[in-house]
mmCIF file of C-alpha atoms (C1' of nucleotides) in Angstrom:
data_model
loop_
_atom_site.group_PDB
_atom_site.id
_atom_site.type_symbol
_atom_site.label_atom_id
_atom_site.label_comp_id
_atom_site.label_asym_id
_atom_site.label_seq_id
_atom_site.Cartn_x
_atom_site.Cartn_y
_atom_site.Cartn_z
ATOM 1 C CA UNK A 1 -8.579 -33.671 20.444
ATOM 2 C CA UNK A 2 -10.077 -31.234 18.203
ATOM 3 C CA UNK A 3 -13.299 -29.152 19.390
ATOM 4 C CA UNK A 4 -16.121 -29.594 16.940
ATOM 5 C CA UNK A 5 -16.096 -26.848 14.742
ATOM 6 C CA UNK A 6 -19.623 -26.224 13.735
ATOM 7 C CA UNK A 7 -18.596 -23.069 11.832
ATOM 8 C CA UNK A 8 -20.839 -20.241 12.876
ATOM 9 C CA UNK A 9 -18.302 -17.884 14.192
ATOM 10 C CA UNK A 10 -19.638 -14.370 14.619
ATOM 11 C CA UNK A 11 -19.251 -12.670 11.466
ATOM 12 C CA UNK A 12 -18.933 -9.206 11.495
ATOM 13 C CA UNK A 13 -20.888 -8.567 14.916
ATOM 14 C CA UNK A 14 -22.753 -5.760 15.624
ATOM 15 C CA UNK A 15 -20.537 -2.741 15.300
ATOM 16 C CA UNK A 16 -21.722 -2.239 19.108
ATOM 17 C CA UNK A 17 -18.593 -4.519 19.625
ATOM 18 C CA UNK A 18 -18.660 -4.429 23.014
ATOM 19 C CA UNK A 19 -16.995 -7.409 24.725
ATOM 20 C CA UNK A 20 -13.345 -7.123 22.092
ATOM 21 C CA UNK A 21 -10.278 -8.035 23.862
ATOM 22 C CA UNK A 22 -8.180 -6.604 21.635
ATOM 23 C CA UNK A 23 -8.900 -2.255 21.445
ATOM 24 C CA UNK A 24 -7.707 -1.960 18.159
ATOM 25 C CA UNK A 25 -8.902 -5.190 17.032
ATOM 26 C CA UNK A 26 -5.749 -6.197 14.801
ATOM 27 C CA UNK A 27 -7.556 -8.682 12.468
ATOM 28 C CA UNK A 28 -5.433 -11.529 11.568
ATOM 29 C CA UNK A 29 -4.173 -11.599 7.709
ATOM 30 C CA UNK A 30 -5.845 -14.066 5.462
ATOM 31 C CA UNK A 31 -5.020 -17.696 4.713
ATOM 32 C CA UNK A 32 -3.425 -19.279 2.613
ATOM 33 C CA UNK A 33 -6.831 -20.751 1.500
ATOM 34 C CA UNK A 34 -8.209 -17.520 1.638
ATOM 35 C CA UNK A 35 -5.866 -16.553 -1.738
ATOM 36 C CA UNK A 36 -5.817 -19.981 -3.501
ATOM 37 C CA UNK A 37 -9.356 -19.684 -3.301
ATOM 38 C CA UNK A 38 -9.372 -16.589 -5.014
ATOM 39 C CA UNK A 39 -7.692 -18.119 -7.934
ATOM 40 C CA UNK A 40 -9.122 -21.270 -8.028
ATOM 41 C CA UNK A 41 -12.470 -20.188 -7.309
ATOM 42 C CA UNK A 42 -13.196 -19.316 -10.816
ATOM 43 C CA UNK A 43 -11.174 -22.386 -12.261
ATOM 44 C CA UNK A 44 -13.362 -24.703 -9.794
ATOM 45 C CA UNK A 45 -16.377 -23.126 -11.105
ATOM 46 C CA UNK A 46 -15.056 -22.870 -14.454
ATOM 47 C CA UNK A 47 -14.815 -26.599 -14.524
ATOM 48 C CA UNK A 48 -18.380 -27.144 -12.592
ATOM 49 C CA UNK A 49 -20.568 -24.781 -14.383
ATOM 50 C CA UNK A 50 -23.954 -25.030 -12.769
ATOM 51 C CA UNK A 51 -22.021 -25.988 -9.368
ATOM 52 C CA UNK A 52 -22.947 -24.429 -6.150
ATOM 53 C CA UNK A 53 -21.056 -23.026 -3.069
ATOM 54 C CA UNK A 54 -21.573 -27.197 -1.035
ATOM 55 C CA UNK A 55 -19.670 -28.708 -4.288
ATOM 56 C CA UNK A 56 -17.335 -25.966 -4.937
ATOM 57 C CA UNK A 57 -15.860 -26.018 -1.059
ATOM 58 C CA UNK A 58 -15.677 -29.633 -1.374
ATOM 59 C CA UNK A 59 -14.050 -29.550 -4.290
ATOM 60 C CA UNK A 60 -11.915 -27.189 -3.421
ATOM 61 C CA UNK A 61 -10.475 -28.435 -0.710
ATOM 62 C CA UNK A 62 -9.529 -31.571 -1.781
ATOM 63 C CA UNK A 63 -7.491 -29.465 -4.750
ATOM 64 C CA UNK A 64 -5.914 -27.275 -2.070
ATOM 65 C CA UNK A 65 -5.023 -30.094 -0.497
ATOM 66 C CA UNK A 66 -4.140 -32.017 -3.553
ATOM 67 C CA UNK A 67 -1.295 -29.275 -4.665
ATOM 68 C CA UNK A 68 1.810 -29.665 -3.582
ATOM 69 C CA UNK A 69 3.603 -27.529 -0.938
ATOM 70 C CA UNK A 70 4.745 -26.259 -3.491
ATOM 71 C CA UNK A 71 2.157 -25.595 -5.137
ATOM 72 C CA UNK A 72 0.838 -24.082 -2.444
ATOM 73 C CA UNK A 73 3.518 -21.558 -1.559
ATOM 74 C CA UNK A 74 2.281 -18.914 -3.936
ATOM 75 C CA UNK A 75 -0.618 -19.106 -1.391
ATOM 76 C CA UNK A 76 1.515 -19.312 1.575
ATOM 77 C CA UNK A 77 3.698 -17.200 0.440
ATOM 78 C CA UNK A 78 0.477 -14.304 0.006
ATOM 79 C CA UNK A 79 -0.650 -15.558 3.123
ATOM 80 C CA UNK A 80 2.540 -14.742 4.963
ATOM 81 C CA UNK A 81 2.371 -11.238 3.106
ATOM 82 C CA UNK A 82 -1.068 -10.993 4.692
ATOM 83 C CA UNK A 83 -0.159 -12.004 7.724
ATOM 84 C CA UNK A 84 2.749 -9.486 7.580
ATOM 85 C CA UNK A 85 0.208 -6.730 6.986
ATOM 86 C CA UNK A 86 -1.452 -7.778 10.590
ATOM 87 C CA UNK A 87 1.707 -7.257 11.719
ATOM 88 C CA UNK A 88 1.671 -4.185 11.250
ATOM 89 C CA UNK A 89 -1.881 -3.621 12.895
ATOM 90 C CA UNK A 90 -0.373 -6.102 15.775
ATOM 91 C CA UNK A 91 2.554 -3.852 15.977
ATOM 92 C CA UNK A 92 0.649 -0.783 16.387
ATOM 93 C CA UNK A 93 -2.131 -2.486 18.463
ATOM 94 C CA UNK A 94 0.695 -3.349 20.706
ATOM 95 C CA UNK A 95 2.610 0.235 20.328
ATOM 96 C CA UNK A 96 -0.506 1.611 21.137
ATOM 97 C CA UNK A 97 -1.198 2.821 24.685
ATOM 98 C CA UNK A 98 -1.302 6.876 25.207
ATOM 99 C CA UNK A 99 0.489 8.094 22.333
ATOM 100 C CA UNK A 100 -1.721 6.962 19.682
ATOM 101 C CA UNK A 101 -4.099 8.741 18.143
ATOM 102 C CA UNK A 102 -7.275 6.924 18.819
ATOM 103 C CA UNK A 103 -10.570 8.058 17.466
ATOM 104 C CA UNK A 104 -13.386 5.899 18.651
ATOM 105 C CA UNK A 105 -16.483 7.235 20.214
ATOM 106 C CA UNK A 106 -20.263 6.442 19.811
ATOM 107 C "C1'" DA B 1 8.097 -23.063 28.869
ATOM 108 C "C1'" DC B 2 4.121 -25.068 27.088
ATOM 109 C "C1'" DG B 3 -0.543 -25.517 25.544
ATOM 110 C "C1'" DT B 4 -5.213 -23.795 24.502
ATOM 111 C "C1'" DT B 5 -8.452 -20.800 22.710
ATOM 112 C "C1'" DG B 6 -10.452 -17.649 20.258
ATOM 113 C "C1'" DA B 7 -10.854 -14.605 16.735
ATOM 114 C "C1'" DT B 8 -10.372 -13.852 11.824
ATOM 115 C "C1'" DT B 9 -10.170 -14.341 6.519
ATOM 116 C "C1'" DG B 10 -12.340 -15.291 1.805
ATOM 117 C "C1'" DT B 11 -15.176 -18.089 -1.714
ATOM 118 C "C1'" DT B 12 -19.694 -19.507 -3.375
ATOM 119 C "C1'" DC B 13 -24.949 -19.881 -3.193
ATOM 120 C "C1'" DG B 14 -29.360 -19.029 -1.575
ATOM 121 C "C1'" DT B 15 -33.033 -16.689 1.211
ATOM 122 C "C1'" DA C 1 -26.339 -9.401 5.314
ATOM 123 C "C1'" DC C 2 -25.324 -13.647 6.873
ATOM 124 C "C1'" DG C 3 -24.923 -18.311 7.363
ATOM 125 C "C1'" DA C 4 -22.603 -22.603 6.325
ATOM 126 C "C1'" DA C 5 -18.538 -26.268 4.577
ATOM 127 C "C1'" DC C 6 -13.733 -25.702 3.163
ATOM 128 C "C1'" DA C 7 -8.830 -24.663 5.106
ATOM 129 C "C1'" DA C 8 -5.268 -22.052 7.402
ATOM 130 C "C1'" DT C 9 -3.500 -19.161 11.081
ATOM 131 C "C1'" DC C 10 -1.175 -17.888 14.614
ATOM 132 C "C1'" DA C 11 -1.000 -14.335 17.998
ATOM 133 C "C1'" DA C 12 -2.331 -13.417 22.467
ATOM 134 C "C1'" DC C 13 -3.367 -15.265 26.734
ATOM 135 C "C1'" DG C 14 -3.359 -18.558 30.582
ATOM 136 C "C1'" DT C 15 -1.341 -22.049 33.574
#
DNA sequence: ACGTTGATTGTTCGT
DNA sequence: ACGAACAATCAACGT
Protein backbone atom coordinates (compact mmCIF):
# COMPACT_ATOMS: atom_id res chain seq x y z
CA UNK A 1 0.00 0.00 0.00
CA UNK A 2 0.56 3.56 -0.45
CA UNK A 3 2.79 5.58 2.21
CA UNK A 4 0.85 8.49 3.61
CA UNK A 5 1.75 11.37 1.80
CA UNK A 6 1.49 14.25 4.14
CA UNK A 7 2.94 16.61 1.51
CA UNK A 8 5.73 18.59 3.06
CA UNK A 9 8.52 17.59 0.83
CA UNK A 10 11.54 19.86 1.14
CA UNK A 11 11.04 22.64 -1.10
CA UNK A 12 13.85 24.25 -2.35
CA UNK A 13 16.31 23.36 0.66
CA UNK A 14 18.91 25.35 1.74
CA UNK A 15 21.24 25.96 -1.14
CA UNK A 16 23.85 24.32 1.44
CA UNK A 17 22.47 21.12 -0.32
CA UNK A 18 24.55 18.95 1.25
CA UNK A 19 23.25 15.36 1.47
CA UNK A 20 22.08 15.31 -2.88
CA UNK A 21 22.53 12.02 -4.41
CA UNK A 22 22.45 13.13 -7.60
CA UNK A 23 25.80 15.91 -8.33
CA UNK A 24 24.13 17.61 -10.91
CA UNK A 25 20.82 17.31 -9.48
CA UNK A 26 18.82 16.58 -12.86
CA UNK A 27 15.36 17.80 -11.67
CA UNK A 28 12.64 15.78 -13.05
CA UNK A 29 10.34 17.64 -15.84
CA UNK A 30 6.95 18.74 -14.73
CA UNK A 31 3.63 16.90 -14.72
CA UNK A 32 1.18 16.61 -16.56
CA UNK A 33 -0.82 18.41 -13.76
CA UNK A 34 1.80 20.74 -13.47
CA UNK A 35 0.67 22.23 -17.25
CA UNK A 36 -3.13 21.59 -17.10
CA UNK A 37 -2.93 23.50 -14.11
CA UNK A 38 -1.46 26.27 -15.76
CA UNK A 39 -4.35 26.51 -18.06
CA UNK A 40 -7.00 25.69 -15.99
CA UNK A 41 -5.85 27.57 -13.15
CA UNK A 42 -7.27 30.74 -14.37
CA UNK A 43 -10.51 29.02 -15.85
CA UNK A 44 -11.00 27.34 -12.22
CA UNK A 45 -10.65 30.64 -10.72
CA UNK A 46 -12.37 32.30 -13.42
CA UNK A 47 -15.40 30.27 -12.58
CA UNK A 48 -14.84 30.61 -8.54
CA UNK A 49 -14.11 34.20 -8.19
CA UNK A 50 -13.50 34.81 -4.53
CA UNK A 51 -12.16 31.01 -4.35
CA UNK A 52 -9.04 30.18 -2.56
CA UNK A 53 -5.99 27.86 -3.17
CA UNK A 54 -8.16 24.60 -0.61
CA UNK A 55 -11.22 24.96 -3.25
CA UNK A 56 -9.30 25.57 -6.31
CA UNK A 57 -6.97 22.18 -5.78
CA UNK A 58 -10.05 20.40 -5.04
CA UNK A 59 -11.65 21.52 -7.75
CA UNK A 60 -9.14 21.03 -9.84
CA UNK A 61 -8.46 17.81 -9.47
CA UNK A 62 -11.57 16.38 -9.85
CA UNK A 63 -11.56 18.36 -13.52
CA UNK A 64 -8.14 16.88 -14.27
CA UNK A 65 -9.42 13.89 -13.50
CA UNK A 66 -12.75 14.44 -15.07
CA UNK A 67 -11.08 15.10 -18.77
CA UNK A 68 -10.61 12.51 -20.79
CA UNK A 69 -7.24 10.91 -21.72
CA UNK A 70 -7.69 12.66 -24.21
CA UNK A 71 -8.25 15.49 -22.96
CA UNK A 72 -5.49 15.19 -21.06
CA UNK A 73 -2.82 14.49 -23.65
CA UNK A 74 -2.17 18.11 -24.44
CA UNK A 75 -0.94 17.87 -20.79
CA UNK A 76 0.75 14.65 -21.19
CA UNK A 77 1.87 15.34 -24.15
CA UNK A 78 3.80 18.86 -22.47
CA UNK A 79 4.59 16.74 -19.74
CA UNK A 80 6.48 14.23 -21.84
CA UNK A 81 8.18 17.39 -23.55
CA UNK A 82 9.17 18.30 -20.00
CA UNK A 83 10.20 15.27 -19.10
CA UNK A 84 12.27 15.13 -22.35
CA UNK A 85 14.01 18.32 -21.26
CA UNK A 86 15.24 16.26 -17.93
CA UNK A 87 16.47 14.10 -20.24
CA UNK A 88 18.66 16.03 -21.30
CA UNK A 89 19.93 17.13 -17.72
CA UNK A 90 19.72 13.11 -16.98
CA UNK A 91 21.78 12.59 -20.01
CA UNK A 92 24.40 14.94 -19.10
CA UNK A 93 24.14 14.16 -15.32
CA UNK A 94 24.91 10.70 -16.45
CA UNK A 95 27.65 11.80 -19.27
CA UNK A 96 29.09 13.65 -16.67
CA UNK A 97 32.14 12.29 -14.83
CA UNK A 98 35.70 14.12 -15.67
CA UNK A 99 35.05 15.71 -18.83
CA UNK A 100 32.47 18.06 -17.84
CA UNK A 101 32.88 21.28 -17.04
CA UNK A 102 31.68 21.58 -13.53
CA UNK A 103 31.64 24.83 -11.69
CA UNK A 104 30.48 24.42 -8.15
CA UNK A 105 32.35 25.74 -5.22
CA UNK A 106 31.30 27.61 -1.98
C1' DA B 1 14.27 -8.97 -13.32
C1' DC B 2 11.42 -6.71 -10.19
C1' DG B 3 9.94 -3.43 -6.83
C1' DT B 4 10.49 0.66 -3.85
C1' DT B 5 11.68 5.15 -2.79
C1' DG B 6 12.67 9.49 -3.12
C1' DA B 7 13.00 13.64 -5.25
C1' DT B 8 10.70 17.04 -8.09
C1' DT B 9 7.16 20.20 -10.52
C1' DG B 10 3.50 24.00 -10.55
C1' DT B 11 -0.96 26.39 -8.94
C1' DT B 12 -3.29 29.17 -5.47
C1' DC B 13 -3.72 31.66 -0.84
C1' DG B 14 -2.27 33.39 3.37
C1' DT B 15 1.10 34.72 7.05
C1' DA C 1 9.69 32.22 1.16
C1' DC C 2 7.26 28.42 2.23
C1' DG C 3 3.82 25.45 3.46
C1' DA C 4 -0.14 22.66 2.27
C1' DA C 5 -3.94 19.73 -0.90
C1' DC C 6 -4.11 18.40 -5.76
C1' DA C 7 -1.90 15.03 -9.32
C1' DA C 8 1.72 12.97 -12.04
C1' DT C 9 6.31 11.09 -12.70
C1' DC C 10 9.53 8.16 -13.43
C1' DA C 11 14.40 7.67 -13.07
C1' DA C 12 17.74 5.89 -10.19
C1' DC C 13 18.75 2.64 -6.86
C1' DG C 14 18.39 -1.64 -4.18
C1' DT C 15 17.46 -6.53 -3.52
Amino acid sequence: MPKERATTRKTAKKDGGKKKKDPNAPKRGLSAYMFFANEQREKVREDNPGIKFGDVGKLLGEKWKSLNEKQKTPYEAKAAADKKRYEEEKAAYTAGGDAEEEEEEE
